[in-house]
């Protein structure tokens, strides 16, 4: 299967500078440790119907950890974490390569903080088109957001409950 390489990301500035950025703030009924455990489980984000993922690095996880994710049975992503902070329940990754030539950059950032009623999960996405595909991404991005990204959020709220 062909692999299309994306640009590496080394810090959080991409979440401010990318052409497409999305931030979801979810106040969940589950406590912070429970949500963090779901993100770092052997099959992370197992509650999201559009995703099937697994870590390809051994534990303990940290910066440099890798994972593979299949999105909607169509798109295979190889991811590398550039931040992993267990004590603050935060990790961030970029996609190193994908099975389809859609993105020039794709990154996510997960931050979990305790609240009085559970936890707050801030989930950020940063996307840029592969050179020559800017128009295609611009046309498809509203549907991608509504169907895929909003679907991930709906699945997360359904699994952990809304605070």
Tab-separated table of N, CA and C in Angstrom:
chain	number	residue	atom	x	y	z
A	1	UNK	N	0.844	-1.178	0.000
A	1	UNK	CA	0.000	0.000	0.000
A	1	UNK	C	0.890	1.242	0.000
A	2	UNK	N	0.547	2.217	-0.811
A	2	UNK	CA	1.316	3.457	-0.895
A	2	UNK	C	1.220	4.225	0.417
A	3	UNK	N	2.307	4.903	0.769
A	3	UNK	CA	2.339	5.746	1.960
A	3	UNK	C	2.714	7.144	1.507
A	4	UNK	N	1.983	8.117	1.985
A	4	UNK	CA	2.236	9.512	1.660
A	4	UNK	C	2.709	10.211	2.931
A	5	UNK	N	3.911	10.765	2.885
A	5	UNK	CA	4.515	11.363	4.074
A	5	UNK	C	4.030	12.790	4.268
A	6	UNK	N	3.803	13.145	5.527
A	6	UNK	CA	3.363	14.471	5.915
A	6	UNK	C	4.508	15.195	6.604
A	7	UNK	N	4.339	16.511	6.772
A	7	UNK	CA	5.358	17.309	7.444
A	7	UNK	C	5.361	16.997	8.937
A	8	UNK	N	6.537	16.875	9.535
A	8	UNK	CA	6.593	16.658	10.984
A	8	UNK	C	6.192	17.922	11.747
A	9	UNK	N	5.725	17.724	12.960
A	9	UNK	CA	5.329	18.812	13.860
A	9	UNK	C	6.106	18.617	15.151
A	10	UNK	N	6.649	19.702	15.695
A	10	UNK	CA	7.454	19.565	16.912
A	10	UNK	C	6.939	20.372	18.093
A	11	UNK	N	5.920	21.221	17.863
A	11	UNK	CA	5.391	22.004	18.982
A	11	UNK	C	3.930	22.368	18.725
A	12	UNK	N	3.334	23.028	19.711
A	12	UNK	CA	1.899	23.321	19.658
A	12	UNK	C	1.536	24.525	18.789
A	13	UNK	N	2.498	25.225	18.226
A	13	UNK	CA	2.173	26.394	17.406
A	13	UNK	C	1.316	26.020	16.200
A	14	UNK	N	1.397	24.778	15.741
A	14	UNK	CA	0.595	24.346	14.589
A	14	UNK	C	-0.897	24.512	14.853
A	15	UNK	N	-1.312	24.441	16.122
A	15	UNK	CA	-2.729	24.554	16.453
A	15	UNK	C	-3.220	26.001	16.387
A	16	UNK	N	-2.294	26.924	16.176
A	16	UNK	CA	-2.639	28.333	15.977
A	16	UNK	C	-2.422	28.759	14.530
A	17	UNK	N	-1.529	28.079	13.821
A	17	UNK	CA	-1.108	28.562	12.507
A	17	UNK	C	-1.649	27.761	11.323
A	18	UNK	N	-2.134	26.555	11.545
A	18	UNK	CA	-2.611	25.723	10.428
A	18	UNK	C	-3.821	26.369	9.761
A	19	UNK	N	-4.001	26.065	8.502
A	19	UNK	CA	-5.139	26.617	7.747
A	19	UNK	C	-6.466	26.206	8.377
A	20	UNK	N	-6.569	24.959	8.819
A	20	UNK	CA	-7.794	24.463	9.457
A	20	UNK	C	-7.453	24.026	10.876
A	21	UNK	N	-8.062	24.684	11.840
A	21	UNK	CA	-7.900	24.291	13.239
A	21	UNK	C	-9.282	24.165	13.862
A	22	UNK	N	-9.441	23.165	14.684
A	22	UNK	CA	-10.709	22.925	15.381
A	22	UNK	C	-10.388	22.623	16.833
A	23	UNK	N	-11.135	23.244	17.728
A	23	UNK	CA	-10.987	22.979	19.156
A	23	UNK	C	-12.341	22.595	19.715
A	24	UNK	N	-12.383	21.446	20.368
A	24	UNK	CA	-13.589	20.964	21.040
A	24	UNK	C	-13.292	20.932	22.537
A	25	UNK	N	-14.140	21.567	23.326
A	25	UNK	CA	-14.018	21.536	24.779
A	25	UNK	C	-15.184	20.732	25.318
A	26	UNK	N	-14.877	19.555	25.869
A	26	UNK	CA	-15.905	18.629	26.333
A	26	UNK	C	-15.859	18.542	27.852
A	27	UNK	N	-16.946	18.888	28.507
A	27	UNK	CA	-17.067	18.691	29.947
A	27	UNK	C	-17.742	17.346	30.151
A	28	UNK	N	-16.960	16.387	30.632
A	28	UNK	CA	-17.402	14.998	30.725
A	28	UNK	C	-17.685	14.604	32.171
A	29	UNK	N	-18.612	13.662	32.351
A	29	UNK	CA	-18.981	13.183	33.688
A	29	UNK	C	-17.918	12.262	34.282
A	30	UNK	N	-17.140	11.608	33.463
A	30	UNK	CA	-16.092	10.699	33.950
A	30	UNK	C	-14.937	11.503	34.540
A	31	UNK	N	-14.234	10.897	35.499
A	31	UNK	CA	-13.093	11.592	36.090
A	31	UNK	C	-11.910	11.590	35.112
A	32	UNK	N	-10.965	12.476	35.381
A	32	UNK	CA	-9.829	12.674	34.475
A	32	UNK	C	-9.016	11.398	34.276
A	33	UNK	N	-8.810	10.624	35.340
A	33	UNK	CA	-8.016	9.398	35.211
A	33	UNK	C	-8.696	8.373	34.307
A	34	UNK	N	-10.021	8.299	34.359
A	34	UNK	CA	-10.759	7.350	33.518
A	34	UNK	C	-10.638	7.726	32.044
A	35	UNK	N	-10.795	9.009	31.738
A	35	UNK	CA	-10.684	9.455	30.341
A	35	UNK	C	-9.248	9.264	29.848
A	36	UNK	N	-8.270	9.636	30.666
A	36	UNK	CA	-6.864	9.455	30.285
A	36	UNK	C	-6.562	7.981	30.019
A	37	UNK	N	-7.097	7.103	30.871
A	37	UNK	CA	-6.882	5.660	30.682
A	37	UNK	C	-7.449	5.196	29.344
A	38	UNK	N	-8.575	5.760	28.917
A	38	UNK	CA	-9.151	5.407	27.624
A	38	UNK	C	-8.304	5.879	26.455
A	39	UNK	N	-7.646	7.017	26.628
A	39	UNK	CA	-6.784	7.547	25.567
A	39	UNK	C	-5.466	6.791	25.464
A	40	UNK	N	-5.037	6.209	26.565
A	40	UNK	CA	-3.736	5.532	26.590
A	40	UNK	C	-3.865	4.012	26.664
A	41	UNK	N	-5.084	3.501	26.509
A	41	UNK	CA	-5.322	2.051	26.516
A	41	UNK	C	-4.675	1.411	25.288
A	42	UNK	N	-4.541	0.092	25.317
A	42	UNK	CA	-3.945	-0.614	24.179
A	42	UNK	C	-4.691	-0.331	22.878
A	43	UNK	N	-5.996	-0.125	22.966
A	43	UNK	CA	-6.800	0.284	21.807
A	43	UNK	C	-7.398	1.653	22.124
A	44	UNK	N	-6.633	2.722	21.899
A	44	UNK	CA	-7.073	4.060	22.281
A	44	UNK	C	-8.313	4.497	21.510
A	45	UNK	N	-9.134	5.301	22.197
A	45	UNK	CA	-10.350	5.840	21.580
A	45	UNK	C	-11.267	4.740	21.062
A	46	UNK	N	-11.301	3.607	21.736
A	46	UNK	CA	-12.098	2.455	21.290
A	46	UNK	C	-13.579	2.783	21.195
A	47	UNK	N	-14.043	3.783	21.898
A	47	UNK	CA	-15.455	4.178	21.882
A	47	UNK	C	-15.834	4.943	20.617
A	48	UNK	N	-14.880	5.390	19.839
A	48	UNK	CA	-15.164	6.152	18.614
A	48	UNK	C	-15.386	5.175	17.463
A	49	UNK	N	-16.610	5.148	16.959
A	49	UNK	CA	-16.983	4.149	15.953
A	49	UNK	C	-16.196	4.276	14.651
A	50	UNK	N	-15.697	5.457	14.334
A	50	UNK	CA	-14.973	5.656	13.074
A	50	UNK	C	-13.483	5.350	13.177
A	51	UNK	N	-12.998	5.019	14.383
A	51	UNK	CA	-11.562	4.818	14.578
A	51	UNK	C	-11.244	3.418	15.070
A	52	UNK	N	-10.106	2.923	14.610
A	52	UNK	CA	-9.544	1.687	15.161
A	52	UNK	C	-8.044	1.928	15.254
A	53	UNK	N	-7.555	1.962	16.488
A	53	UNK	CA	-6.152	2.296	16.668
A	53	UNK	C	-5.436	1.373	17.615
A	54	UNK	N	-4.106	1.395	17.505
A	54	UNK	CA	-3.271	0.648	18.445
A	54	UNK	C	-1.892	1.284	18.488
A	55	UNK	N	-1.307	1.256	19.670
A	55	UNK	CA	0.054	1.751	19.829
A	55	UNK	C	1.023	0.734	19.240
A	56	UNK	N	2.062	1.237	18.605
A	56	UNK	CA	3.083	0.370	18.020
A	56	UNK	C	4.404	0.485	18.774
A	57	UNK	N	4.417	1.292	19.813
A	57	UNK	CA	5.564	1.409	20.718
A	57	UNK	C	5.229	0.690	22.009
A	58	UNK	N	6.253	0.181	22.657
A	58	UNK	CA	6.054	-0.445	23.958
A	58	UNK	C	5.913	0.594	25.061
A	59	UNK	N	5.346	0.146	26.172
A	59	UNK	CA	5.238	1.005	27.350
A	59	UNK	C	6.583	1.037	28.066
A	60	UNK	N	6.883	2.084	28.802
A	60	UNK	CA	6.039	3.248	29.055
A	60	UNK	C	6.039	4.186	27.849
A	61	UNK	N	4.883	4.803	27.611
A	61	UNK	CA	4.749	5.736	26.505
A	61	UNK	C	5.371	7.080	26.875
A	62	UNK	N	5.777	7.816	25.852
A	62	UNK	CA	6.357	9.140	26.037
A	62	UNK	C	6.540	9.792	24.681
A	63	UNK	N	7.237	10.917	24.656
A	63	UNK	CA	7.530	11.567	23.379
A	63	UNK	C	8.249	10.564	22.489
A	64	UNK	N	7.824	10.493	21.237
A	64	UNK	CA	8.372	9.519	20.297
A	64	UNK	C	7.518	8.272	20.147
A	65	UNK	N	6.535	8.080	21.035
A	65	UNK	CA	5.620	6.939	20.929
A	65	UNK	C	4.931	6.975	19.571
A	66	UNK	N	4.676	5.796	19.005
A	66	UNK	CA	3.994	5.701	17.714
A	66	UNK	C	2.714	4.893	17.848
A	67	UNK	N	1.801	5.170	16.930
A	67	UNK	CA	0.545	4.426	16.899
A	67	UNK	C	0.020	4.436	15.475
A	68	UNK	N	-0.773	3.419	15.142
A	68	UNK	CA	-1.456	3.324	13.850
A	68	UNK	C	-2.947	3.445	14.093
A	69	UNK	N	-3.620	4.182	13.210
A	69	UNK	CA	-5.064	4.367	13.317
A	69	UNK	C	-5.674	4.203	11.933
A	70	UNK	N	-6.800	3.509	11.884
A	70	UNK	CA	-7.597	3.414	10.662
A	70	UNK	C	-8.842	4.261	10.886
A	71	UNK	N	-9.116	5.160	9.941
A	71	UNK	CA	-10.247	6.076	10.036
A	71	UNK	C	-11.305	5.650	9.030
A	72	UNK	N	-12.491	5.352	9.538
A	72	UNK	CA	-13.647	5.002	8.704
A	72	UNK	C	-13.329	3.893	7.695
A	73	UNK	N	-12.444	2.987	8.060
A	73	UNK	CA	-12.030	1.853	7.221
A	73	UNK	C	-11.427	2.274	5.880
A	74	UNK	N	-11.124	3.564	5.726
A	74	UNK	CA	-10.632	4.078	4.445
A	74	UNK	C	-9.215	4.629	4.500
A	75	UNK	N	-8.879	5.240	5.601
A	75	UNK	CA	-7.633	5.994	5.702
A	75	UNK	C	-6.776	5.419	6.824
A	76	UNK	N	-5.553	5.031	6.490
A	76	UNK	CA	-4.615	4.502	7.488
A	76	UNK	C	-3.586	5.583	7.809
A	77	UNK	N	-3.421	5.837	9.107
A	77	UNK	CA	-2.507	6.871	9.575
A	77	UNK	C	-1.424	6.265	10.456
A	78	UNK	N	-0.198	6.707	10.267
A	78	UNK	CA	0.911	6.383	11.169
A	78	UNK	C	1.226	7.663	11.933
A	79	UNK	N	1.115	7.605	13.259
A	79	UNK	CA	1.230	8.792	14.094
A	79	UNK	C	2.460	8.707	14.994
A	80	UNK	N	3.018	9.890	15.321
A	80	UNK	CA	4.154	9.979	16.253
A	80	UNK	C	3.853	11.103	17.251
A	81	UNK	N	3.987	10.773	18.525
A	81	UNK	CA	3.723	11.749	19.586
A	81	UNK	C	4.942	12.630	19.805
A	82	UNK	N	4.728	13.954	19.776
A	82	UNK	CA	5.814	14.891	20.046
A	82	UNK	C	5.739	15.437	21.464
A	83	UNK	N	4.634	15.184	22.156
A	83	UNK	CA	4.544	15.490	23.585
A	83	UNK	C	3.762	14.379	24.259
A	84	UNK	N	4.221	14.006	25.452
A	84	UNK	CA	3.501	13.033	26.277
A	84	UNK	C	3.789	13.401	27.724
A	85	UNK	N	2.779	13.907	28.416
A	85	UNK	CA	2.935	14.369	29.790
A	85	UNK	C	1.908	13.657	30.664
A	86	UNK	N	2.324	12.552	31.269
A	86	UNK	CA	1.424	11.753	32.117
A	86	UNK	C	0.876	12.568	33.284
A	87	UNK	N	1.737	13.334	33.962
A	87	UNK	CA	1.312	14.029	35.179
A	87	UNK	C	0.253	15.086	34.898
A	88	UNK	N	0.293	15.701	33.730
A	88	UNK	CA	-0.710	16.706	33.359
A	88	UNK	C	-1.753	16.169	32.387
A	89	UNK	N	-1.719	14.863	32.130
A	89	UNK	CA	-2.676	14.195	31.236
A	89	UNK	C	-2.804	14.956	29.902
A	90	UNK	N	-1.680	15.073	29.236
A	90	UNK	CA	-1.680	15.744	27.933
A	90	UNK	C	-0.746	14.993	27.000
A	91	UNK	N	-1.215	14.811	25.770
A	91	UNK	CA	-0.319	14.328	24.731
A	91	UNK	C	-0.749	14.885	23.383
A	92	UNK	N	0.236	14.952	22.488
A	92	UNK	CA	0.033	15.558	21.175
A	92	UNK	C	0.814	14.752	20.148
A	93	UNK	N	0.233	14.612	18.970
A	93	UNK	CA	0.911	13.850	17.920
A	93	UNK	C	0.708	14.512	16.566
A	94	UNK	N	1.529	14.082	15.629
A	94	UNK	CA	1.327	14.439	14.226
A	94	UNK	C	1.293	13.149	13.425
A	95	UNK	N	0.689	13.217	12.253
A	95	UNK	CA	0.649	12.068	11.356
A	95	UNK	C	1.929	12.090	10.524
A	96	UNK	N	2.675	10.993	10.607
A	96	UNK	CA	3.911	10.864	9.818
A	96	UNK	C	3.607	10.478	8.380
A	97	UNK	N	2.651	9.548	8.205
A	97	UNK	CA	2.299	9.103	6.855
A	97	UNK	C	0.855	8.632	6.840
A	98	UNK	N	0.279	8.663	5.646
A	98	UNK	CA	-1.122	8.287	5.455
A	98	UNK	C	-1.250	7.474	4.174
A	99	UNK	N	-2.318	6.699	4.092
A	99	UNK	CA	-2.535	5.853	2.914
A	99	UNK	C	-3.163	6.613	1.751
A	100	UNK	N	-3.662	7.820	2.005
A	100	UNK	CA	-4.230	8.662	0.951
A	100	UNK	C	-3.512	10.008	0.959
A	101	UNK	N	-3.312	10.622	-0.209
A	101	UNK	CA	-2.533	11.856	-0.290
A	101	UNK	C	-3.366	13.113	-0.035
A	102	UNK	N	-4.005	13.197	1.125
A	102	UNK	CA	-4.904	14.306	1.413
A	102	UNK	C	-4.231	15.471	2.123
A	103	UNK	N	-3.412	15.168	3.126
A	103	UNK	CA	-2.918	16.201	4.027
A	103	UNK	C	-1.422	16.434	3.871
A	104	UNK	N	-1.033	17.695	4.047
A	104	UNK	CA	0.373	18.039	4.177
A	104	UNK	C	0.782	18.022	5.637
A	105	UNK	N	-0.176	18.384	6.506
A	105	UNK	CA	0.011	18.379	7.958
A	105	UNK	C	-1.281	17.908	8.595
A	106	UNK	N	-1.158	17.065	9.616
A	106	UNK	CA	-2.306	16.658	10.433
A	106	UNK	C	-1.768	16.419	11.836
A	107	UNK	N	-2.348	17.106	12.822
A	107	UNK	CA	-1.906	16.949	14.212
A	107	UNK	C	-3.108	17.026	15.141
A	108	UNK	N	-2.964	16.404	16.314
A	108	UNK	CA	-3.989	16.475	17.359
A	108	UNK	C	-3.314	16.709	18.701
A	109	UNK	N	-4.070	17.341	19.593
A	109	UNK	CA	-3.612	17.630	20.951
A	109	UNK	C	-4.749	17.280	21.899
A	110	UNK	N	-4.454	16.483	22.936
A	110	UNK	CA	-5.448	16.080	23.939
A	110	UNK	C	-4.993	16.608	25.294
A	111	UNK	N	-5.888	17.319	25.984
A	111	UNK	CA	-5.606	17.816	27.327
A	111	UNK	C	-6.774	17.448	28.233
A	112	UNK	N	-6.494	16.770	29.331
A	112	UNK	CA	-7.528	16.347	30.274
A	112	UNK	C	-7.244	17.023	31.614
A	113	UNK	N	-8.227	17.751	32.152
A	113	UNK	CA	-8.065	18.369	33.466
A	113	UNK	C	-9.262	18.013	34.342
A	114	UNK	N	-9.010	17.739	35.625
A	114	UNK	CA	-10.112	17.423	36.537
A	114	UNK	C	-11.018	18.640	36.745
A	115	UNK	N	-12.299	18.376	36.950
A	115	UNK	CA	-13.266	19.406	37.333
A	115	UNK	C	-14.075	18.864	38.510
A	116	UNK	N	-14.896	19.712	39.089
A	116	UNK	CA	-15.714	19.296	40.235
A	116	UNK	C	-16.721	18.217	39.854
A	117	UNK	N	-17.106	18.172	38.577
A	117	UNK	CA	-18.143	17.221	38.136
A	117	UNK	C	-17.611	16.120	37.225
A	118	UNK	N	-16.308	16.025	37.066
A	118	UNK	CA	-15.712	15.010	36.187
A	118	UNK	C	-14.391	15.506	35.642
A	119	UNK	N	-14.396	15.864	34.348
A	119	UNK	CA	-13.171	16.413	33.750
A	119	UNK	C	-13.517	17.235	32.518
A	120	UNK	N	-12.547	18.011	32.106
A	120	UNK	CA	-12.634	18.760	30.848
A	120	UNK	C	-11.610	18.158	29.894
A	121	UNK	N	-12.084	17.808	28.710
A	121	UNK	CA	-11.244	17.251	27.647
A	121	UNK	C	-11.195	18.291	26.536
A	122	UNK	N	-10.036	18.893	26.334
A	122	UNK	CA	-9.835	19.825	25.224
A	122	UNK	C	-9.124	19.043	24.129
A	123	UNK	N	-9.794	18.947	22.982
A	123	UNK	CA	-9.332	18.127	21.858
A	123	UNK	C	-9.129	19.055	20.673
A	124	UNK	N	-7.893	19.219	20.246
A	124	UNK	CA	-7.587	20.140	19.150
A	124	UNK	C	-7.066	19.383	17.932
A	125	UNK	N	-7.455	19.889	16.780
A	125	UNK	CA	-7.037	19.337	15.493
A	125	UNK	C	-6.405	20.458	14.667
A	126	UNK	N	-5.376	20.134	13.913
A	126	UNK	CA	-4.747	21.071	12.977
A	126	UNK	C	-4.522	20.337	11.659
A	127	UNK	N	-4.990	20.935	10.566
A	127	UNK	CA	-4.907	20.300	9.248
A	127	UNK	C	-4.427	21.300	8.207
A	128	UNK	N	-3.626	20.813	7.295
A	128	UNK	CA	-3.270	21.568	6.097
A	128	UNK	C	-3.276	20.603	4.929
A	129	UNK	N	-3.661	21.119	3.784
A	129	UNK	CA	-3.734	20.286	2.582
A	129	UNK	C	-2.341	19.959	2.061
A	130	UNK	N	-2.269	18.846	1.382
A	130	UNK	CA	-1.068	18.483	0.642
A	130	UNK	C	-0.955	19.486	-0.521
A	131	UNK	N	0.261	19.881	-0.903
A	131	UNK	CA	0.397	20.816	-2.023
A	131	UNK	C	-0.397	20.347	-3.248
A	132	UNK	N	-1.158	21.273	-3.817
A	132	UNK	CA	-1.976	20.976	-4.985
A	132	UNK	C	-3.379	20.503	-4.659
A	133	UNK	N	-3.655	20.237	-3.379
A	133	UNK	CA	-4.978	19.733	-2.997
A	133	UNK	C	-5.746	20.700	-2.104
A	134	UNK	N	-5.322	21.961	-2.071
A	134	UNK	CA	-5.981	22.949	-1.219
A	134	UNK	C	-7.449	23.139	-1.538
A	135	UNK	N	-7.789	23.182	-2.820
A	135	UNK	CA	-9.190	23.369	-3.211
A	135	UNK	C	-10.019	22.163	-2.792
A	136	UNK	N	-9.492	20.962	-3.003
A	136	UNK	CA	-10.217	19.753	-2.607
A	136	UNK	C	-10.471	19.740	-1.106
A	137	UNK	N	-9.457	20.064	-0.312
A	137	UNK	CA	-9.644	20.075	1.138
A	137	UNK	C	-10.629	21.168	1.548
A	138	UNK	N	-10.562	22.328	0.911
A	138	UNK	CA	-11.495	23.411	1.233
A	138	UNK	C	-12.941	22.997	0.968
A	139	UNK	N	-13.163	22.270	-0.116
A	139	UNK	CA	-14.517	21.836	-0.475
A	139	UNK	C	-15.017	20.741	0.457
A	140	UNK	N	-14.143	19.818	0.843
A	140	UNK	CA	-14.570	18.668	1.647
A	140	UNK	C	-14.507	18.911	3.153
A	141	UNK	N	-13.799	19.946	3.592
A	141	UNK	CA	-13.603	20.145	5.027
A	141	UNK	C	-14.897	20.348	5.814
A	142	UNK	N	-15.878	21.097	5.333
A	142	UNK	CA	-17.121	21.215	6.116
A	142	UNK	C	-17.795	19.858	6.355
A	143	UNK	N	-17.806	18.996	5.360
A	143	UNK	CA	-18.398	17.666	5.528
A	143	UNK	C	-17.531	16.806	6.448
A	144	UNK	N	-16.219	16.874	6.279
A	144	UNK	CA	-15.301	16.135	7.147
A	144	UNK	C	-15.520	16.529	8.608
A	145	UNK	N	-15.654	17.832	8.864
A	145	UNK	CA	-15.872	18.297	10.232
A	145	UNK	C	-17.192	17.773	10.771
A	146	UNK	N	-18.240	17.915	9.994
A	146	UNK	CA	-19.570	17.519	10.476
A	146	UNK	C	-19.680	16.011	10.686
A	147	UNK	N	-19.201	15.237	9.745
A	147	UNK	CA	-19.371	13.782	9.816
A	147	UNK	C	-18.312	13.139	10.703
A	148	UNK	N	-17.050	13.438	10.465
A	148	UNK	CA	-15.989	12.729	11.181
A	148	UNK	C	-15.671	13.371	12.530
A	149	UNK	N	-15.202	14.612	12.533
A	149	UNK	CA	-14.761	15.222	13.788
A	149	UNK	C	-15.906	15.376	14.782
A	150	UNK	N	-17.033	15.913	14.333
A	150	UNK	CA	-18.182	16.035	15.238
A	150	UNK	C	-18.657	14.660	15.692
A	151	UNK	N	-18.516	13.642	14.845
A	151	UNK	CA	-18.874	12.273	15.217
A	151	UNK	C	-17.979	11.730	16.320
A	152	UNK	N	-16.683	12.035	16.268
A	152	UNK	CA	-15.768	11.616	17.330
A	152	UNK	C	-16.181	12.242	18.660
A	153	UNK	N	-16.565	13.510	18.602
A	153	UNK	CA	-17.013	14.210	19.811
A	153	UNK	C	-18.305	13.590	20.337
A	154	UNK	N	-19.259	13.332	19.458
A	154	UNK	CA	-20.527	12.702	19.888
A	154	UNK	C	-20.267	11.346	20.537
A	155	UNK	N	-19.412	10.537	19.932
A	155	UNK	CA	-19.084	9.222	20.500
A	155	UNK	C	-18.434	9.360	21.878
A	156	UNK	N	-17.575	10.354	22.037
A	156	UNK	CA	-16.889	10.564	23.318
A	156	UNK	C	-17.877	10.972	24.406
A	157	UNK	N	-18.780	11.882	24.083
A	157	UNK	CA	-19.799	12.302	25.058
A	157	UNK	C	-20.725	11.139	25.389
A	158	UNK	N	-21.118	10.366	24.391
A	158	UNK	CA	-21.996	9.214	24.640
A	158	UNK	C	-21.308	8.195	25.548
A	159	UNK	N	-20.016	8.010	25.386
A	159	UNK	CA	-19.281	7.012	26.175
A	159	UNK	C	-19.052	7.464	27.623
A	160	UNK	N	-18.619	8.712	27.809
A	160	UNK	CA	-18.246	9.187	29.143
A	160	UNK	C	-19.343	9.989	29.844
A	161	UNK	N	-20.342	10.439	29.099
A	161	UNK	CA	-21.413	11.250	29.676
A	161	UNK	C	-21.029	12.717	29.745
A	162	UNK	N	-22.033	13.564	29.640
A	162	UNK	CA	-21.827	15.016	29.713
A	162	UNK	C	-21.958	15.451	31.172
A	163	UNK	N	-21.016	16.266	31.623
A	163	UNK	CA	-21.057	16.756	33.014
A	163	UNK	C	-22.108	17.845	33.153
